[in-house]
XYZ file of C-alpha atoms in Angstrom:
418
model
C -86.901 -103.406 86.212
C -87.706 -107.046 85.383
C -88.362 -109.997 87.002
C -85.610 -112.455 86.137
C -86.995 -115.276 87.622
C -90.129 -115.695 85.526
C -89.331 -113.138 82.451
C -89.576 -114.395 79.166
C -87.427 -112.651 76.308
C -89.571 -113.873 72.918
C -88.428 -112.393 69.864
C -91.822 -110.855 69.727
C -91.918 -108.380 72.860
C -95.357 -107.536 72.887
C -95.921 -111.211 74.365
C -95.036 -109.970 77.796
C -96.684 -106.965 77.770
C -99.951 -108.095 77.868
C -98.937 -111.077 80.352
C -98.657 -108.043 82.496
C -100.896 -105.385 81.899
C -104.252 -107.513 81.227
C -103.698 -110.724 83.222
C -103.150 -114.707 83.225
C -105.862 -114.824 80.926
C -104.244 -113.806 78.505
C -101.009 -116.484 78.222
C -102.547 -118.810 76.032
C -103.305 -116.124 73.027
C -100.177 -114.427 73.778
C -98.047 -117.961 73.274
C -100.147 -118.604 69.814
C -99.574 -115.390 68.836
C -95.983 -115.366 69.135
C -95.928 -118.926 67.122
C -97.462 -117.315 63.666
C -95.147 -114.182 64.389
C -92.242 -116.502 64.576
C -93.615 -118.767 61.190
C -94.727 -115.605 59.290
C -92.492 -112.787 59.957
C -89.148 -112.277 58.363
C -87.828 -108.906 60.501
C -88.733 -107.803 64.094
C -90.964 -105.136 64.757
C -89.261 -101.826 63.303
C -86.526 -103.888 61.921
C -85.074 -103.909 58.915
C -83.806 -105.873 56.315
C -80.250 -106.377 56.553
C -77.538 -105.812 54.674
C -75.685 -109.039 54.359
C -72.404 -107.370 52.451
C -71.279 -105.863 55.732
C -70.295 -109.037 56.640
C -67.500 -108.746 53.854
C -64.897 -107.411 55.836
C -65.072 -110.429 57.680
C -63.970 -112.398 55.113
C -60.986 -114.897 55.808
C -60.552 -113.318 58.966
C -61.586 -116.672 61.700
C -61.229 -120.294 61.409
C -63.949 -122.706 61.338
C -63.012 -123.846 64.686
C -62.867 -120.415 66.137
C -66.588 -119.310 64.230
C -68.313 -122.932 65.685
C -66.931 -122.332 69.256
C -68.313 -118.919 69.492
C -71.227 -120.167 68.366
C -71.634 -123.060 70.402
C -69.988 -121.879 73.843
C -71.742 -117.641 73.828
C -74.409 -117.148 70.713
C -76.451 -119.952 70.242
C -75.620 -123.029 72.854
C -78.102 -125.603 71.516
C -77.450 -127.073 67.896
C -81.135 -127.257 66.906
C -81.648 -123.869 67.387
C -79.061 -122.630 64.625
C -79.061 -125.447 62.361
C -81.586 -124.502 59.961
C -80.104 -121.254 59.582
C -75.840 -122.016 59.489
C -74.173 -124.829 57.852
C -70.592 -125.587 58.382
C -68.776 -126.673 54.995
C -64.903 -126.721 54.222
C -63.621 -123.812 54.513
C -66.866 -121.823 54.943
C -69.630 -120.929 56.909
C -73.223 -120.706 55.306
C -75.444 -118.654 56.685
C -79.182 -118.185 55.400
C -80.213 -114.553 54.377
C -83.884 -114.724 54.043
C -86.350 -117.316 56.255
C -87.762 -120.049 53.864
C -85.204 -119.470 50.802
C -82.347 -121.363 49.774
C -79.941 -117.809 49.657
C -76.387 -118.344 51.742
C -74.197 -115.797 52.433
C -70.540 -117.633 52.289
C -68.079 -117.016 54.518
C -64.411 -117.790 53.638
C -62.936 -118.878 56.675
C -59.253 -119.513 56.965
C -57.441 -122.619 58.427
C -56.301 -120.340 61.443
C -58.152 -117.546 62.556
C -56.470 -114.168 63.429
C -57.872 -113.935 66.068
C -56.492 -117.489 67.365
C -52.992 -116.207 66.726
C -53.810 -113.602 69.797
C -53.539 -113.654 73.089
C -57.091 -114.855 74.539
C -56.332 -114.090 78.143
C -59.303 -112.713 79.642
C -57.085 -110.595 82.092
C -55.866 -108.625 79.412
C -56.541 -104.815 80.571
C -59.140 -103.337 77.970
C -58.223 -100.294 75.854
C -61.856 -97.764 76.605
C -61.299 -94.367 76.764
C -65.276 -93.359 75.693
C -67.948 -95.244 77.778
C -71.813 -94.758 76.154
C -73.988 -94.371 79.825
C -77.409 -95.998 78.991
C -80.282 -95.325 81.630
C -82.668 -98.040 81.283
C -86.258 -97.398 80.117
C -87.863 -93.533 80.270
C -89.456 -93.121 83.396
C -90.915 -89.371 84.611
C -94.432 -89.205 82.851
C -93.628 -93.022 80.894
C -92.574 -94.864 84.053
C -96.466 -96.105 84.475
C -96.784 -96.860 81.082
C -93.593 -98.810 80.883
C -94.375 -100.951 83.958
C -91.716 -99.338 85.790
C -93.590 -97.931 88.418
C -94.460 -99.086 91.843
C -94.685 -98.320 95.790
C -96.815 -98.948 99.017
C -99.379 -97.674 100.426
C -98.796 -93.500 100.358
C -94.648 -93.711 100.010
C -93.032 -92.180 96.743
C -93.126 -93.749 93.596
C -89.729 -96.348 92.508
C -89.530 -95.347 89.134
C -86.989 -97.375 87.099
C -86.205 -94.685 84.530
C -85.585 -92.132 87.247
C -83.223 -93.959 89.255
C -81.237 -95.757 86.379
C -80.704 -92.032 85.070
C -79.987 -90.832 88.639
C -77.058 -93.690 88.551
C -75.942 -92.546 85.004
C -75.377 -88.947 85.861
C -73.276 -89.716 89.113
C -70.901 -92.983 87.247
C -70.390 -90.051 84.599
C -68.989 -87.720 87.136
C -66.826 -90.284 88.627
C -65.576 -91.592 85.508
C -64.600 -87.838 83.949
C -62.901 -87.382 87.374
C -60.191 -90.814 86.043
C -60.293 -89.288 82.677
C -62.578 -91.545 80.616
C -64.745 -89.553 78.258
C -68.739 -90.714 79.460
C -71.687 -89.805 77.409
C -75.603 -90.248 78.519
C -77.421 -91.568 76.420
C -80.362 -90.529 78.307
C -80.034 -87.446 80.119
C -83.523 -86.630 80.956
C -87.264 -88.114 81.774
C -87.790 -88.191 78.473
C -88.146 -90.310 75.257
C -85.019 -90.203 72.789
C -87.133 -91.328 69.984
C -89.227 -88.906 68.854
C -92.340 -90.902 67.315
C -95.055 -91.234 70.217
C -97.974 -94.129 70.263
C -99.895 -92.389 67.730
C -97.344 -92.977 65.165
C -97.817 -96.881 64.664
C -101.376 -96.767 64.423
C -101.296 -98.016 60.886
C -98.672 -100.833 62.254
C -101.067 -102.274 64.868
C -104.234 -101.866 62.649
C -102.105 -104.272 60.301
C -101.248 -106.533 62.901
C -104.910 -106.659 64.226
C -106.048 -107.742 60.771
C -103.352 -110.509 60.302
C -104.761 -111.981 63.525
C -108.372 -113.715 64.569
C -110.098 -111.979 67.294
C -113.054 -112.318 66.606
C -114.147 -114.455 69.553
C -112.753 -111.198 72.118
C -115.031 -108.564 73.186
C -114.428 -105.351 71.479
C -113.170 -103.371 74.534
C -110.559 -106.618 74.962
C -109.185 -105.228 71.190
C -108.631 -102.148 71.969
C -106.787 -103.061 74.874
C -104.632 -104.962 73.168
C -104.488 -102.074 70.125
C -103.382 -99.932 72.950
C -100.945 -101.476 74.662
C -99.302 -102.685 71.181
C -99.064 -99.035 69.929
C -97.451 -98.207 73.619
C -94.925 -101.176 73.672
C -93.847 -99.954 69.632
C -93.109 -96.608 71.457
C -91.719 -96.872 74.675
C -89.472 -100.315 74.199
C -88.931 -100.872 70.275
C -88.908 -97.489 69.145
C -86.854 -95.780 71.956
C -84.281 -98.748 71.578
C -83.540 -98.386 67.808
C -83.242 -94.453 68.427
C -80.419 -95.281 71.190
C -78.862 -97.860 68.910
C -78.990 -94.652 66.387
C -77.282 -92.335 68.511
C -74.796 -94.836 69.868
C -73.723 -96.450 66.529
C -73.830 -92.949 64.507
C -72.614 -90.574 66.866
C -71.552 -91.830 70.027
C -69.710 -94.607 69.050
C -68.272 -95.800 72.362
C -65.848 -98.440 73.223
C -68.095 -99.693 75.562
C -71.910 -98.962 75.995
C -73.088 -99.790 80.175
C -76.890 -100.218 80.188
C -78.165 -99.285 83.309
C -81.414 -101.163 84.993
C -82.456 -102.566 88.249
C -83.833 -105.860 89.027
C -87.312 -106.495 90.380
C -88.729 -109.656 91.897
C -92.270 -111.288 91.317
C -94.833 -110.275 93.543
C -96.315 -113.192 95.742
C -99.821 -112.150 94.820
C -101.091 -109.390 92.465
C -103.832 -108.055 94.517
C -101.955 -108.379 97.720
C -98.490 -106.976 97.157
C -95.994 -106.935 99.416
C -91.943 -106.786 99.893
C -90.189 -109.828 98.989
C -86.895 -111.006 100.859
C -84.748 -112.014 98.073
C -82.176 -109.517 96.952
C -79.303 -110.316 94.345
C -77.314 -109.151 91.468
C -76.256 -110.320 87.740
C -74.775 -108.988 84.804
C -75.655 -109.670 81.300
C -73.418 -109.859 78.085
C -75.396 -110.435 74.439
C -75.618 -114.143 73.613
C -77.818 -116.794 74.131
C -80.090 -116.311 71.039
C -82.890 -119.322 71.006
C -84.512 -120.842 67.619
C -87.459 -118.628 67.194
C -85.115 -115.577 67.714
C -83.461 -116.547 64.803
C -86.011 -117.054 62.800
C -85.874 -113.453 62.323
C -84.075 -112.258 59.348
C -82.448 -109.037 61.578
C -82.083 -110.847 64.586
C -79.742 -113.787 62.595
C -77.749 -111.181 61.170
C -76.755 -109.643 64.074
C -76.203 -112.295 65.833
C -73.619 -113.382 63.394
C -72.439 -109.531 62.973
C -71.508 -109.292 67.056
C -70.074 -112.646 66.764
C -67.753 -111.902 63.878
C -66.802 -108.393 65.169
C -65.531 -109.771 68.686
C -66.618 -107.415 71.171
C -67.160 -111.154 73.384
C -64.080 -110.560 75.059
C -64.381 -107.060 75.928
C -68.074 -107.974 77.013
C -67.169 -110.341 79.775
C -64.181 -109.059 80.689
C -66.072 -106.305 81.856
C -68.930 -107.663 82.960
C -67.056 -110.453 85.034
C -65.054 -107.352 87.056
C -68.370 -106.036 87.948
C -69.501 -108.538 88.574
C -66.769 -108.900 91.161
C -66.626 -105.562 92.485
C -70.613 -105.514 93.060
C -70.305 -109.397 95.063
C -67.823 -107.707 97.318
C -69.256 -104.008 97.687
C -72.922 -105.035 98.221
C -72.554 -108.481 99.957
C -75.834 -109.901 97.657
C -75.520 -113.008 96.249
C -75.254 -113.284 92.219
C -78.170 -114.101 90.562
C -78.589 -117.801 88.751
C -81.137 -118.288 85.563
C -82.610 -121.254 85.096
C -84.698 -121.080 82.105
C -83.110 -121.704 78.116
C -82.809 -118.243 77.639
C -80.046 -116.933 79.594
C -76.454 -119.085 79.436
C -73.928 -119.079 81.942
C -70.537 -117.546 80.540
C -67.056 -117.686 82.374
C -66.421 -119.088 86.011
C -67.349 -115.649 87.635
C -71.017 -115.803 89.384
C -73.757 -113.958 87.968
C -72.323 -113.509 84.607
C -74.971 -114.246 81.630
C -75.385 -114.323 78.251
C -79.102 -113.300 76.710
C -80.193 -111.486 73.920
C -81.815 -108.414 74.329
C -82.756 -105.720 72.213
C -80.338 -103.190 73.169
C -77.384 -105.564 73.540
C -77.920 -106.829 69.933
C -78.547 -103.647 67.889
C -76.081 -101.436 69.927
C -72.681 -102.099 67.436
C -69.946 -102.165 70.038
C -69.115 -104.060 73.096
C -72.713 -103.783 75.869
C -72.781 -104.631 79.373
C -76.243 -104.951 80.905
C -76.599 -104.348 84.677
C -78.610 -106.084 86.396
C -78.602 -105.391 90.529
C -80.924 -105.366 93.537
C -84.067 -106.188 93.786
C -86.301 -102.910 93.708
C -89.367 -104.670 95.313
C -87.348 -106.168 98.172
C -87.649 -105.186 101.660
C -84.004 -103.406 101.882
C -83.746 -102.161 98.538
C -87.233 -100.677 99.029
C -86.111 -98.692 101.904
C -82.809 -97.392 100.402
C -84.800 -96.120 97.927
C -87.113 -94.037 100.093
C -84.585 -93.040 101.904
C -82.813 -91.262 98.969
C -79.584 -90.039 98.961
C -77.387 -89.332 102.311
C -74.375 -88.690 103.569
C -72.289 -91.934 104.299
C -73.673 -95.154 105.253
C -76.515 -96.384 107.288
C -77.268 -99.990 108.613
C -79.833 -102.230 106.785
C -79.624 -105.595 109.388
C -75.933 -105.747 110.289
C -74.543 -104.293 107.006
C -73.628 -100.640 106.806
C -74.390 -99.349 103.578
C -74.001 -96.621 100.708
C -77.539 -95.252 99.583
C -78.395 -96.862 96.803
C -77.356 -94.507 93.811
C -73.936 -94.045 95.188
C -73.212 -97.444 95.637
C -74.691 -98.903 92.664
C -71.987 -95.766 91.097
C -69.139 -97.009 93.098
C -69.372 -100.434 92.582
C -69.221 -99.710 88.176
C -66.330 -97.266 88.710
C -64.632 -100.426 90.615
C -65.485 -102.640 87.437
C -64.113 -100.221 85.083
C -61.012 -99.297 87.228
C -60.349 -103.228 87.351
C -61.044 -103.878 83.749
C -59.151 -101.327 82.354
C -55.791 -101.651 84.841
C -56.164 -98.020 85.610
């Protein structure tokens, strides 16, 4: 549950956690901090280095033509922001291995990509028999920790984590019921990773040391100590021990992550329900300058790009997309910031570069829908499953769960030609 309107993806994530959890004045130290993290770090937190020769198989296999368009049109949309990292010579791409070094890794392209000799019509029904299920963030115990946790006045709790996993369980049954093999992920209120806060003690210790703070109050330190050690756990952590399950065991043909949407509240100490209420779908792309300044981060980038799981990506996420215009009624979402790029004709189809959607290997849809914090969405919610529909306004409507369920099964029904 994010706001998409004001959220800002830096490469470092801590930056919005402490936009949130400690207040406005905090932006200005969270925005310098993120500039030495971009100058002086070479991986993202828990990343690793990368192994460049896995890009081998890739040799000779796409054009220079097909490579730049990719590049230009879904990955990286703004020439300054890859040019110090890829050069484009004859025959070859170039792509720098370590920040601040002259070391390329070459890649022999060919004059006509494989790929080109293929049929690139979108419409093409996708071969997925084994569909990963990924219910967004923790929730249970970790939803307040997260930031995933709200209501009003005395009413129950809208965890994120809870329903995203509530919406996993029932798309699984309706998917094994058409004969596609689903898999949680997630399958209960708790963390997949099993390192807790505790365990990067020594990490955030470090990164207190590399910083100046000596003009904040002691008690302002350890808030930030804390909430660094709880961010390593509950968003980095978890993450890379999904992306470990997924790439290891599960290995899906398609991984679905499941979130909802969440609005910004008109004033902090006076919330209440917003009106707006809207849907989008995400595909990975998009990645911005500073992002690539990361070692990890430029290597995957370049690893999606070169294993094509594009296609897959928004043909599924564009039939969703579809299916959840028509189901709901809600109008698509629209960014409007650099870090989200429009991809394909369809509304509310994006391109960003999250954590999940760049370490999971294999094709990753990220959904996107309603607006928890809005006035219907809000009720739905409380109102918990039922029977049928009810009216919200002049629109009769699934409860929440089922139709968020529904409206995937569509998707995949659509995307699939089954």
């Amino acid at each position: 549950m994010q706001s998409s309107g004001k959220r800002k993806d830096f490469a470092n994530p801590f930056c919005r956690s402490i936009i949130l959890s400690v207040g406005n004045k905090w932006v200005i130290l969270v925005v310098l901090l993120f500039v030495t993290l971009n100058i002086s770090a070479r991986v993202t937190p828990l990343g690793q280095d990368p192994d460049w020769s896995k890009l081998d198989p890739f040799q000779n296999l796409w054009s220079l033509e097909s490579f730049r368009s990719e590049l230009k049109n879904i990955y990286c949309p703004r020439e300054s922001w890859w040019k110090p990292w890829i050069k484009f010579e004859p025959g070859q791409v170039l792509i720098r291995k370590k920040a601040g070094k002259e070391d390329w890794y070459i890649l022999q392209c060919l004059p006509i990509s494989k790929g080109e000799e293929k049929d690139q019509n979108l419409s093409v029904p996708l071969e997925i028999k084994t569909i990963a299920l990924d219910p967004g963030h923790i929730g249970g115990e970790y939803a307040e920790m997260e930031g995933r946790s709200f209501r009003m006045g005395e009413d129950d709790f809208v965890k994120e984590g809870d329903l995203s996993l509530k919406v996993a369980k029932r798309v699984k049954d309706l998917l094994e019921e058409k004969g596609f093999k689903a898999i949680l992920v997630r399958s209960n209120l708790k963390p997949v990773t099993k390192r807790k806060p505790q365990a990067f003690e020594a990490l955030v210790e470090t990164w207190i040391k590399e910083r100046d703070f000596t003009n904040l109050p002691v008690e302002e330190i350890e808030i930030l100590k804390r909430k660094r050690r709880e961010m390593l756990f509950y968003r980095v952590s978890e993450i890379h021990a999904r992306a470990k399950l997924i790439n290891e065991h599960i290995q899906p043909d398609l991984t679905i992550c499941l979130h909802l949407n969440a609005a910004p509240w008109g004033d902090e100490n006076k919330k209440e329900l917003v009106d707006r209420n809207d849907y989008h779908v995400l595909v990975n792309g998009c990645y911005m300058g500073g992002e690539l300044a990361f070692d990890d981060q430029r290597f995957e980038m370049i690893f999606r790009l070169l294993s094509a799981w594009q296609k897959t990506e928004q043909i599924f996420a564009e039939k969703v997309s579809v299916s959840f215009g028509r189901k709901t009624g809600l109008p698509a979402f629209a960014y409007k910031g650099p870090n989200a790029l429009k991809v394909g004709n369809t509304p509310g189809v994006w391109a960003r570069n999250l954590l999940a959607n760049r370490i999971y290997q294999c094709p990753v849809v990220f959904m996107e829908p309603y607006i928890a914090n809005s006035k219907t969405e809000y009720e739905r919610i409380q109102l918990g499953p039922y029977e049928g529909t009810k009216n919200f306004g002049l629109h009769p409507r699934l409860s929440l769960v089922e139709e968020y369920a529904q409206c995937l099964l569509e998707g995949i029904l659509a995307a699939t030609g089954k």
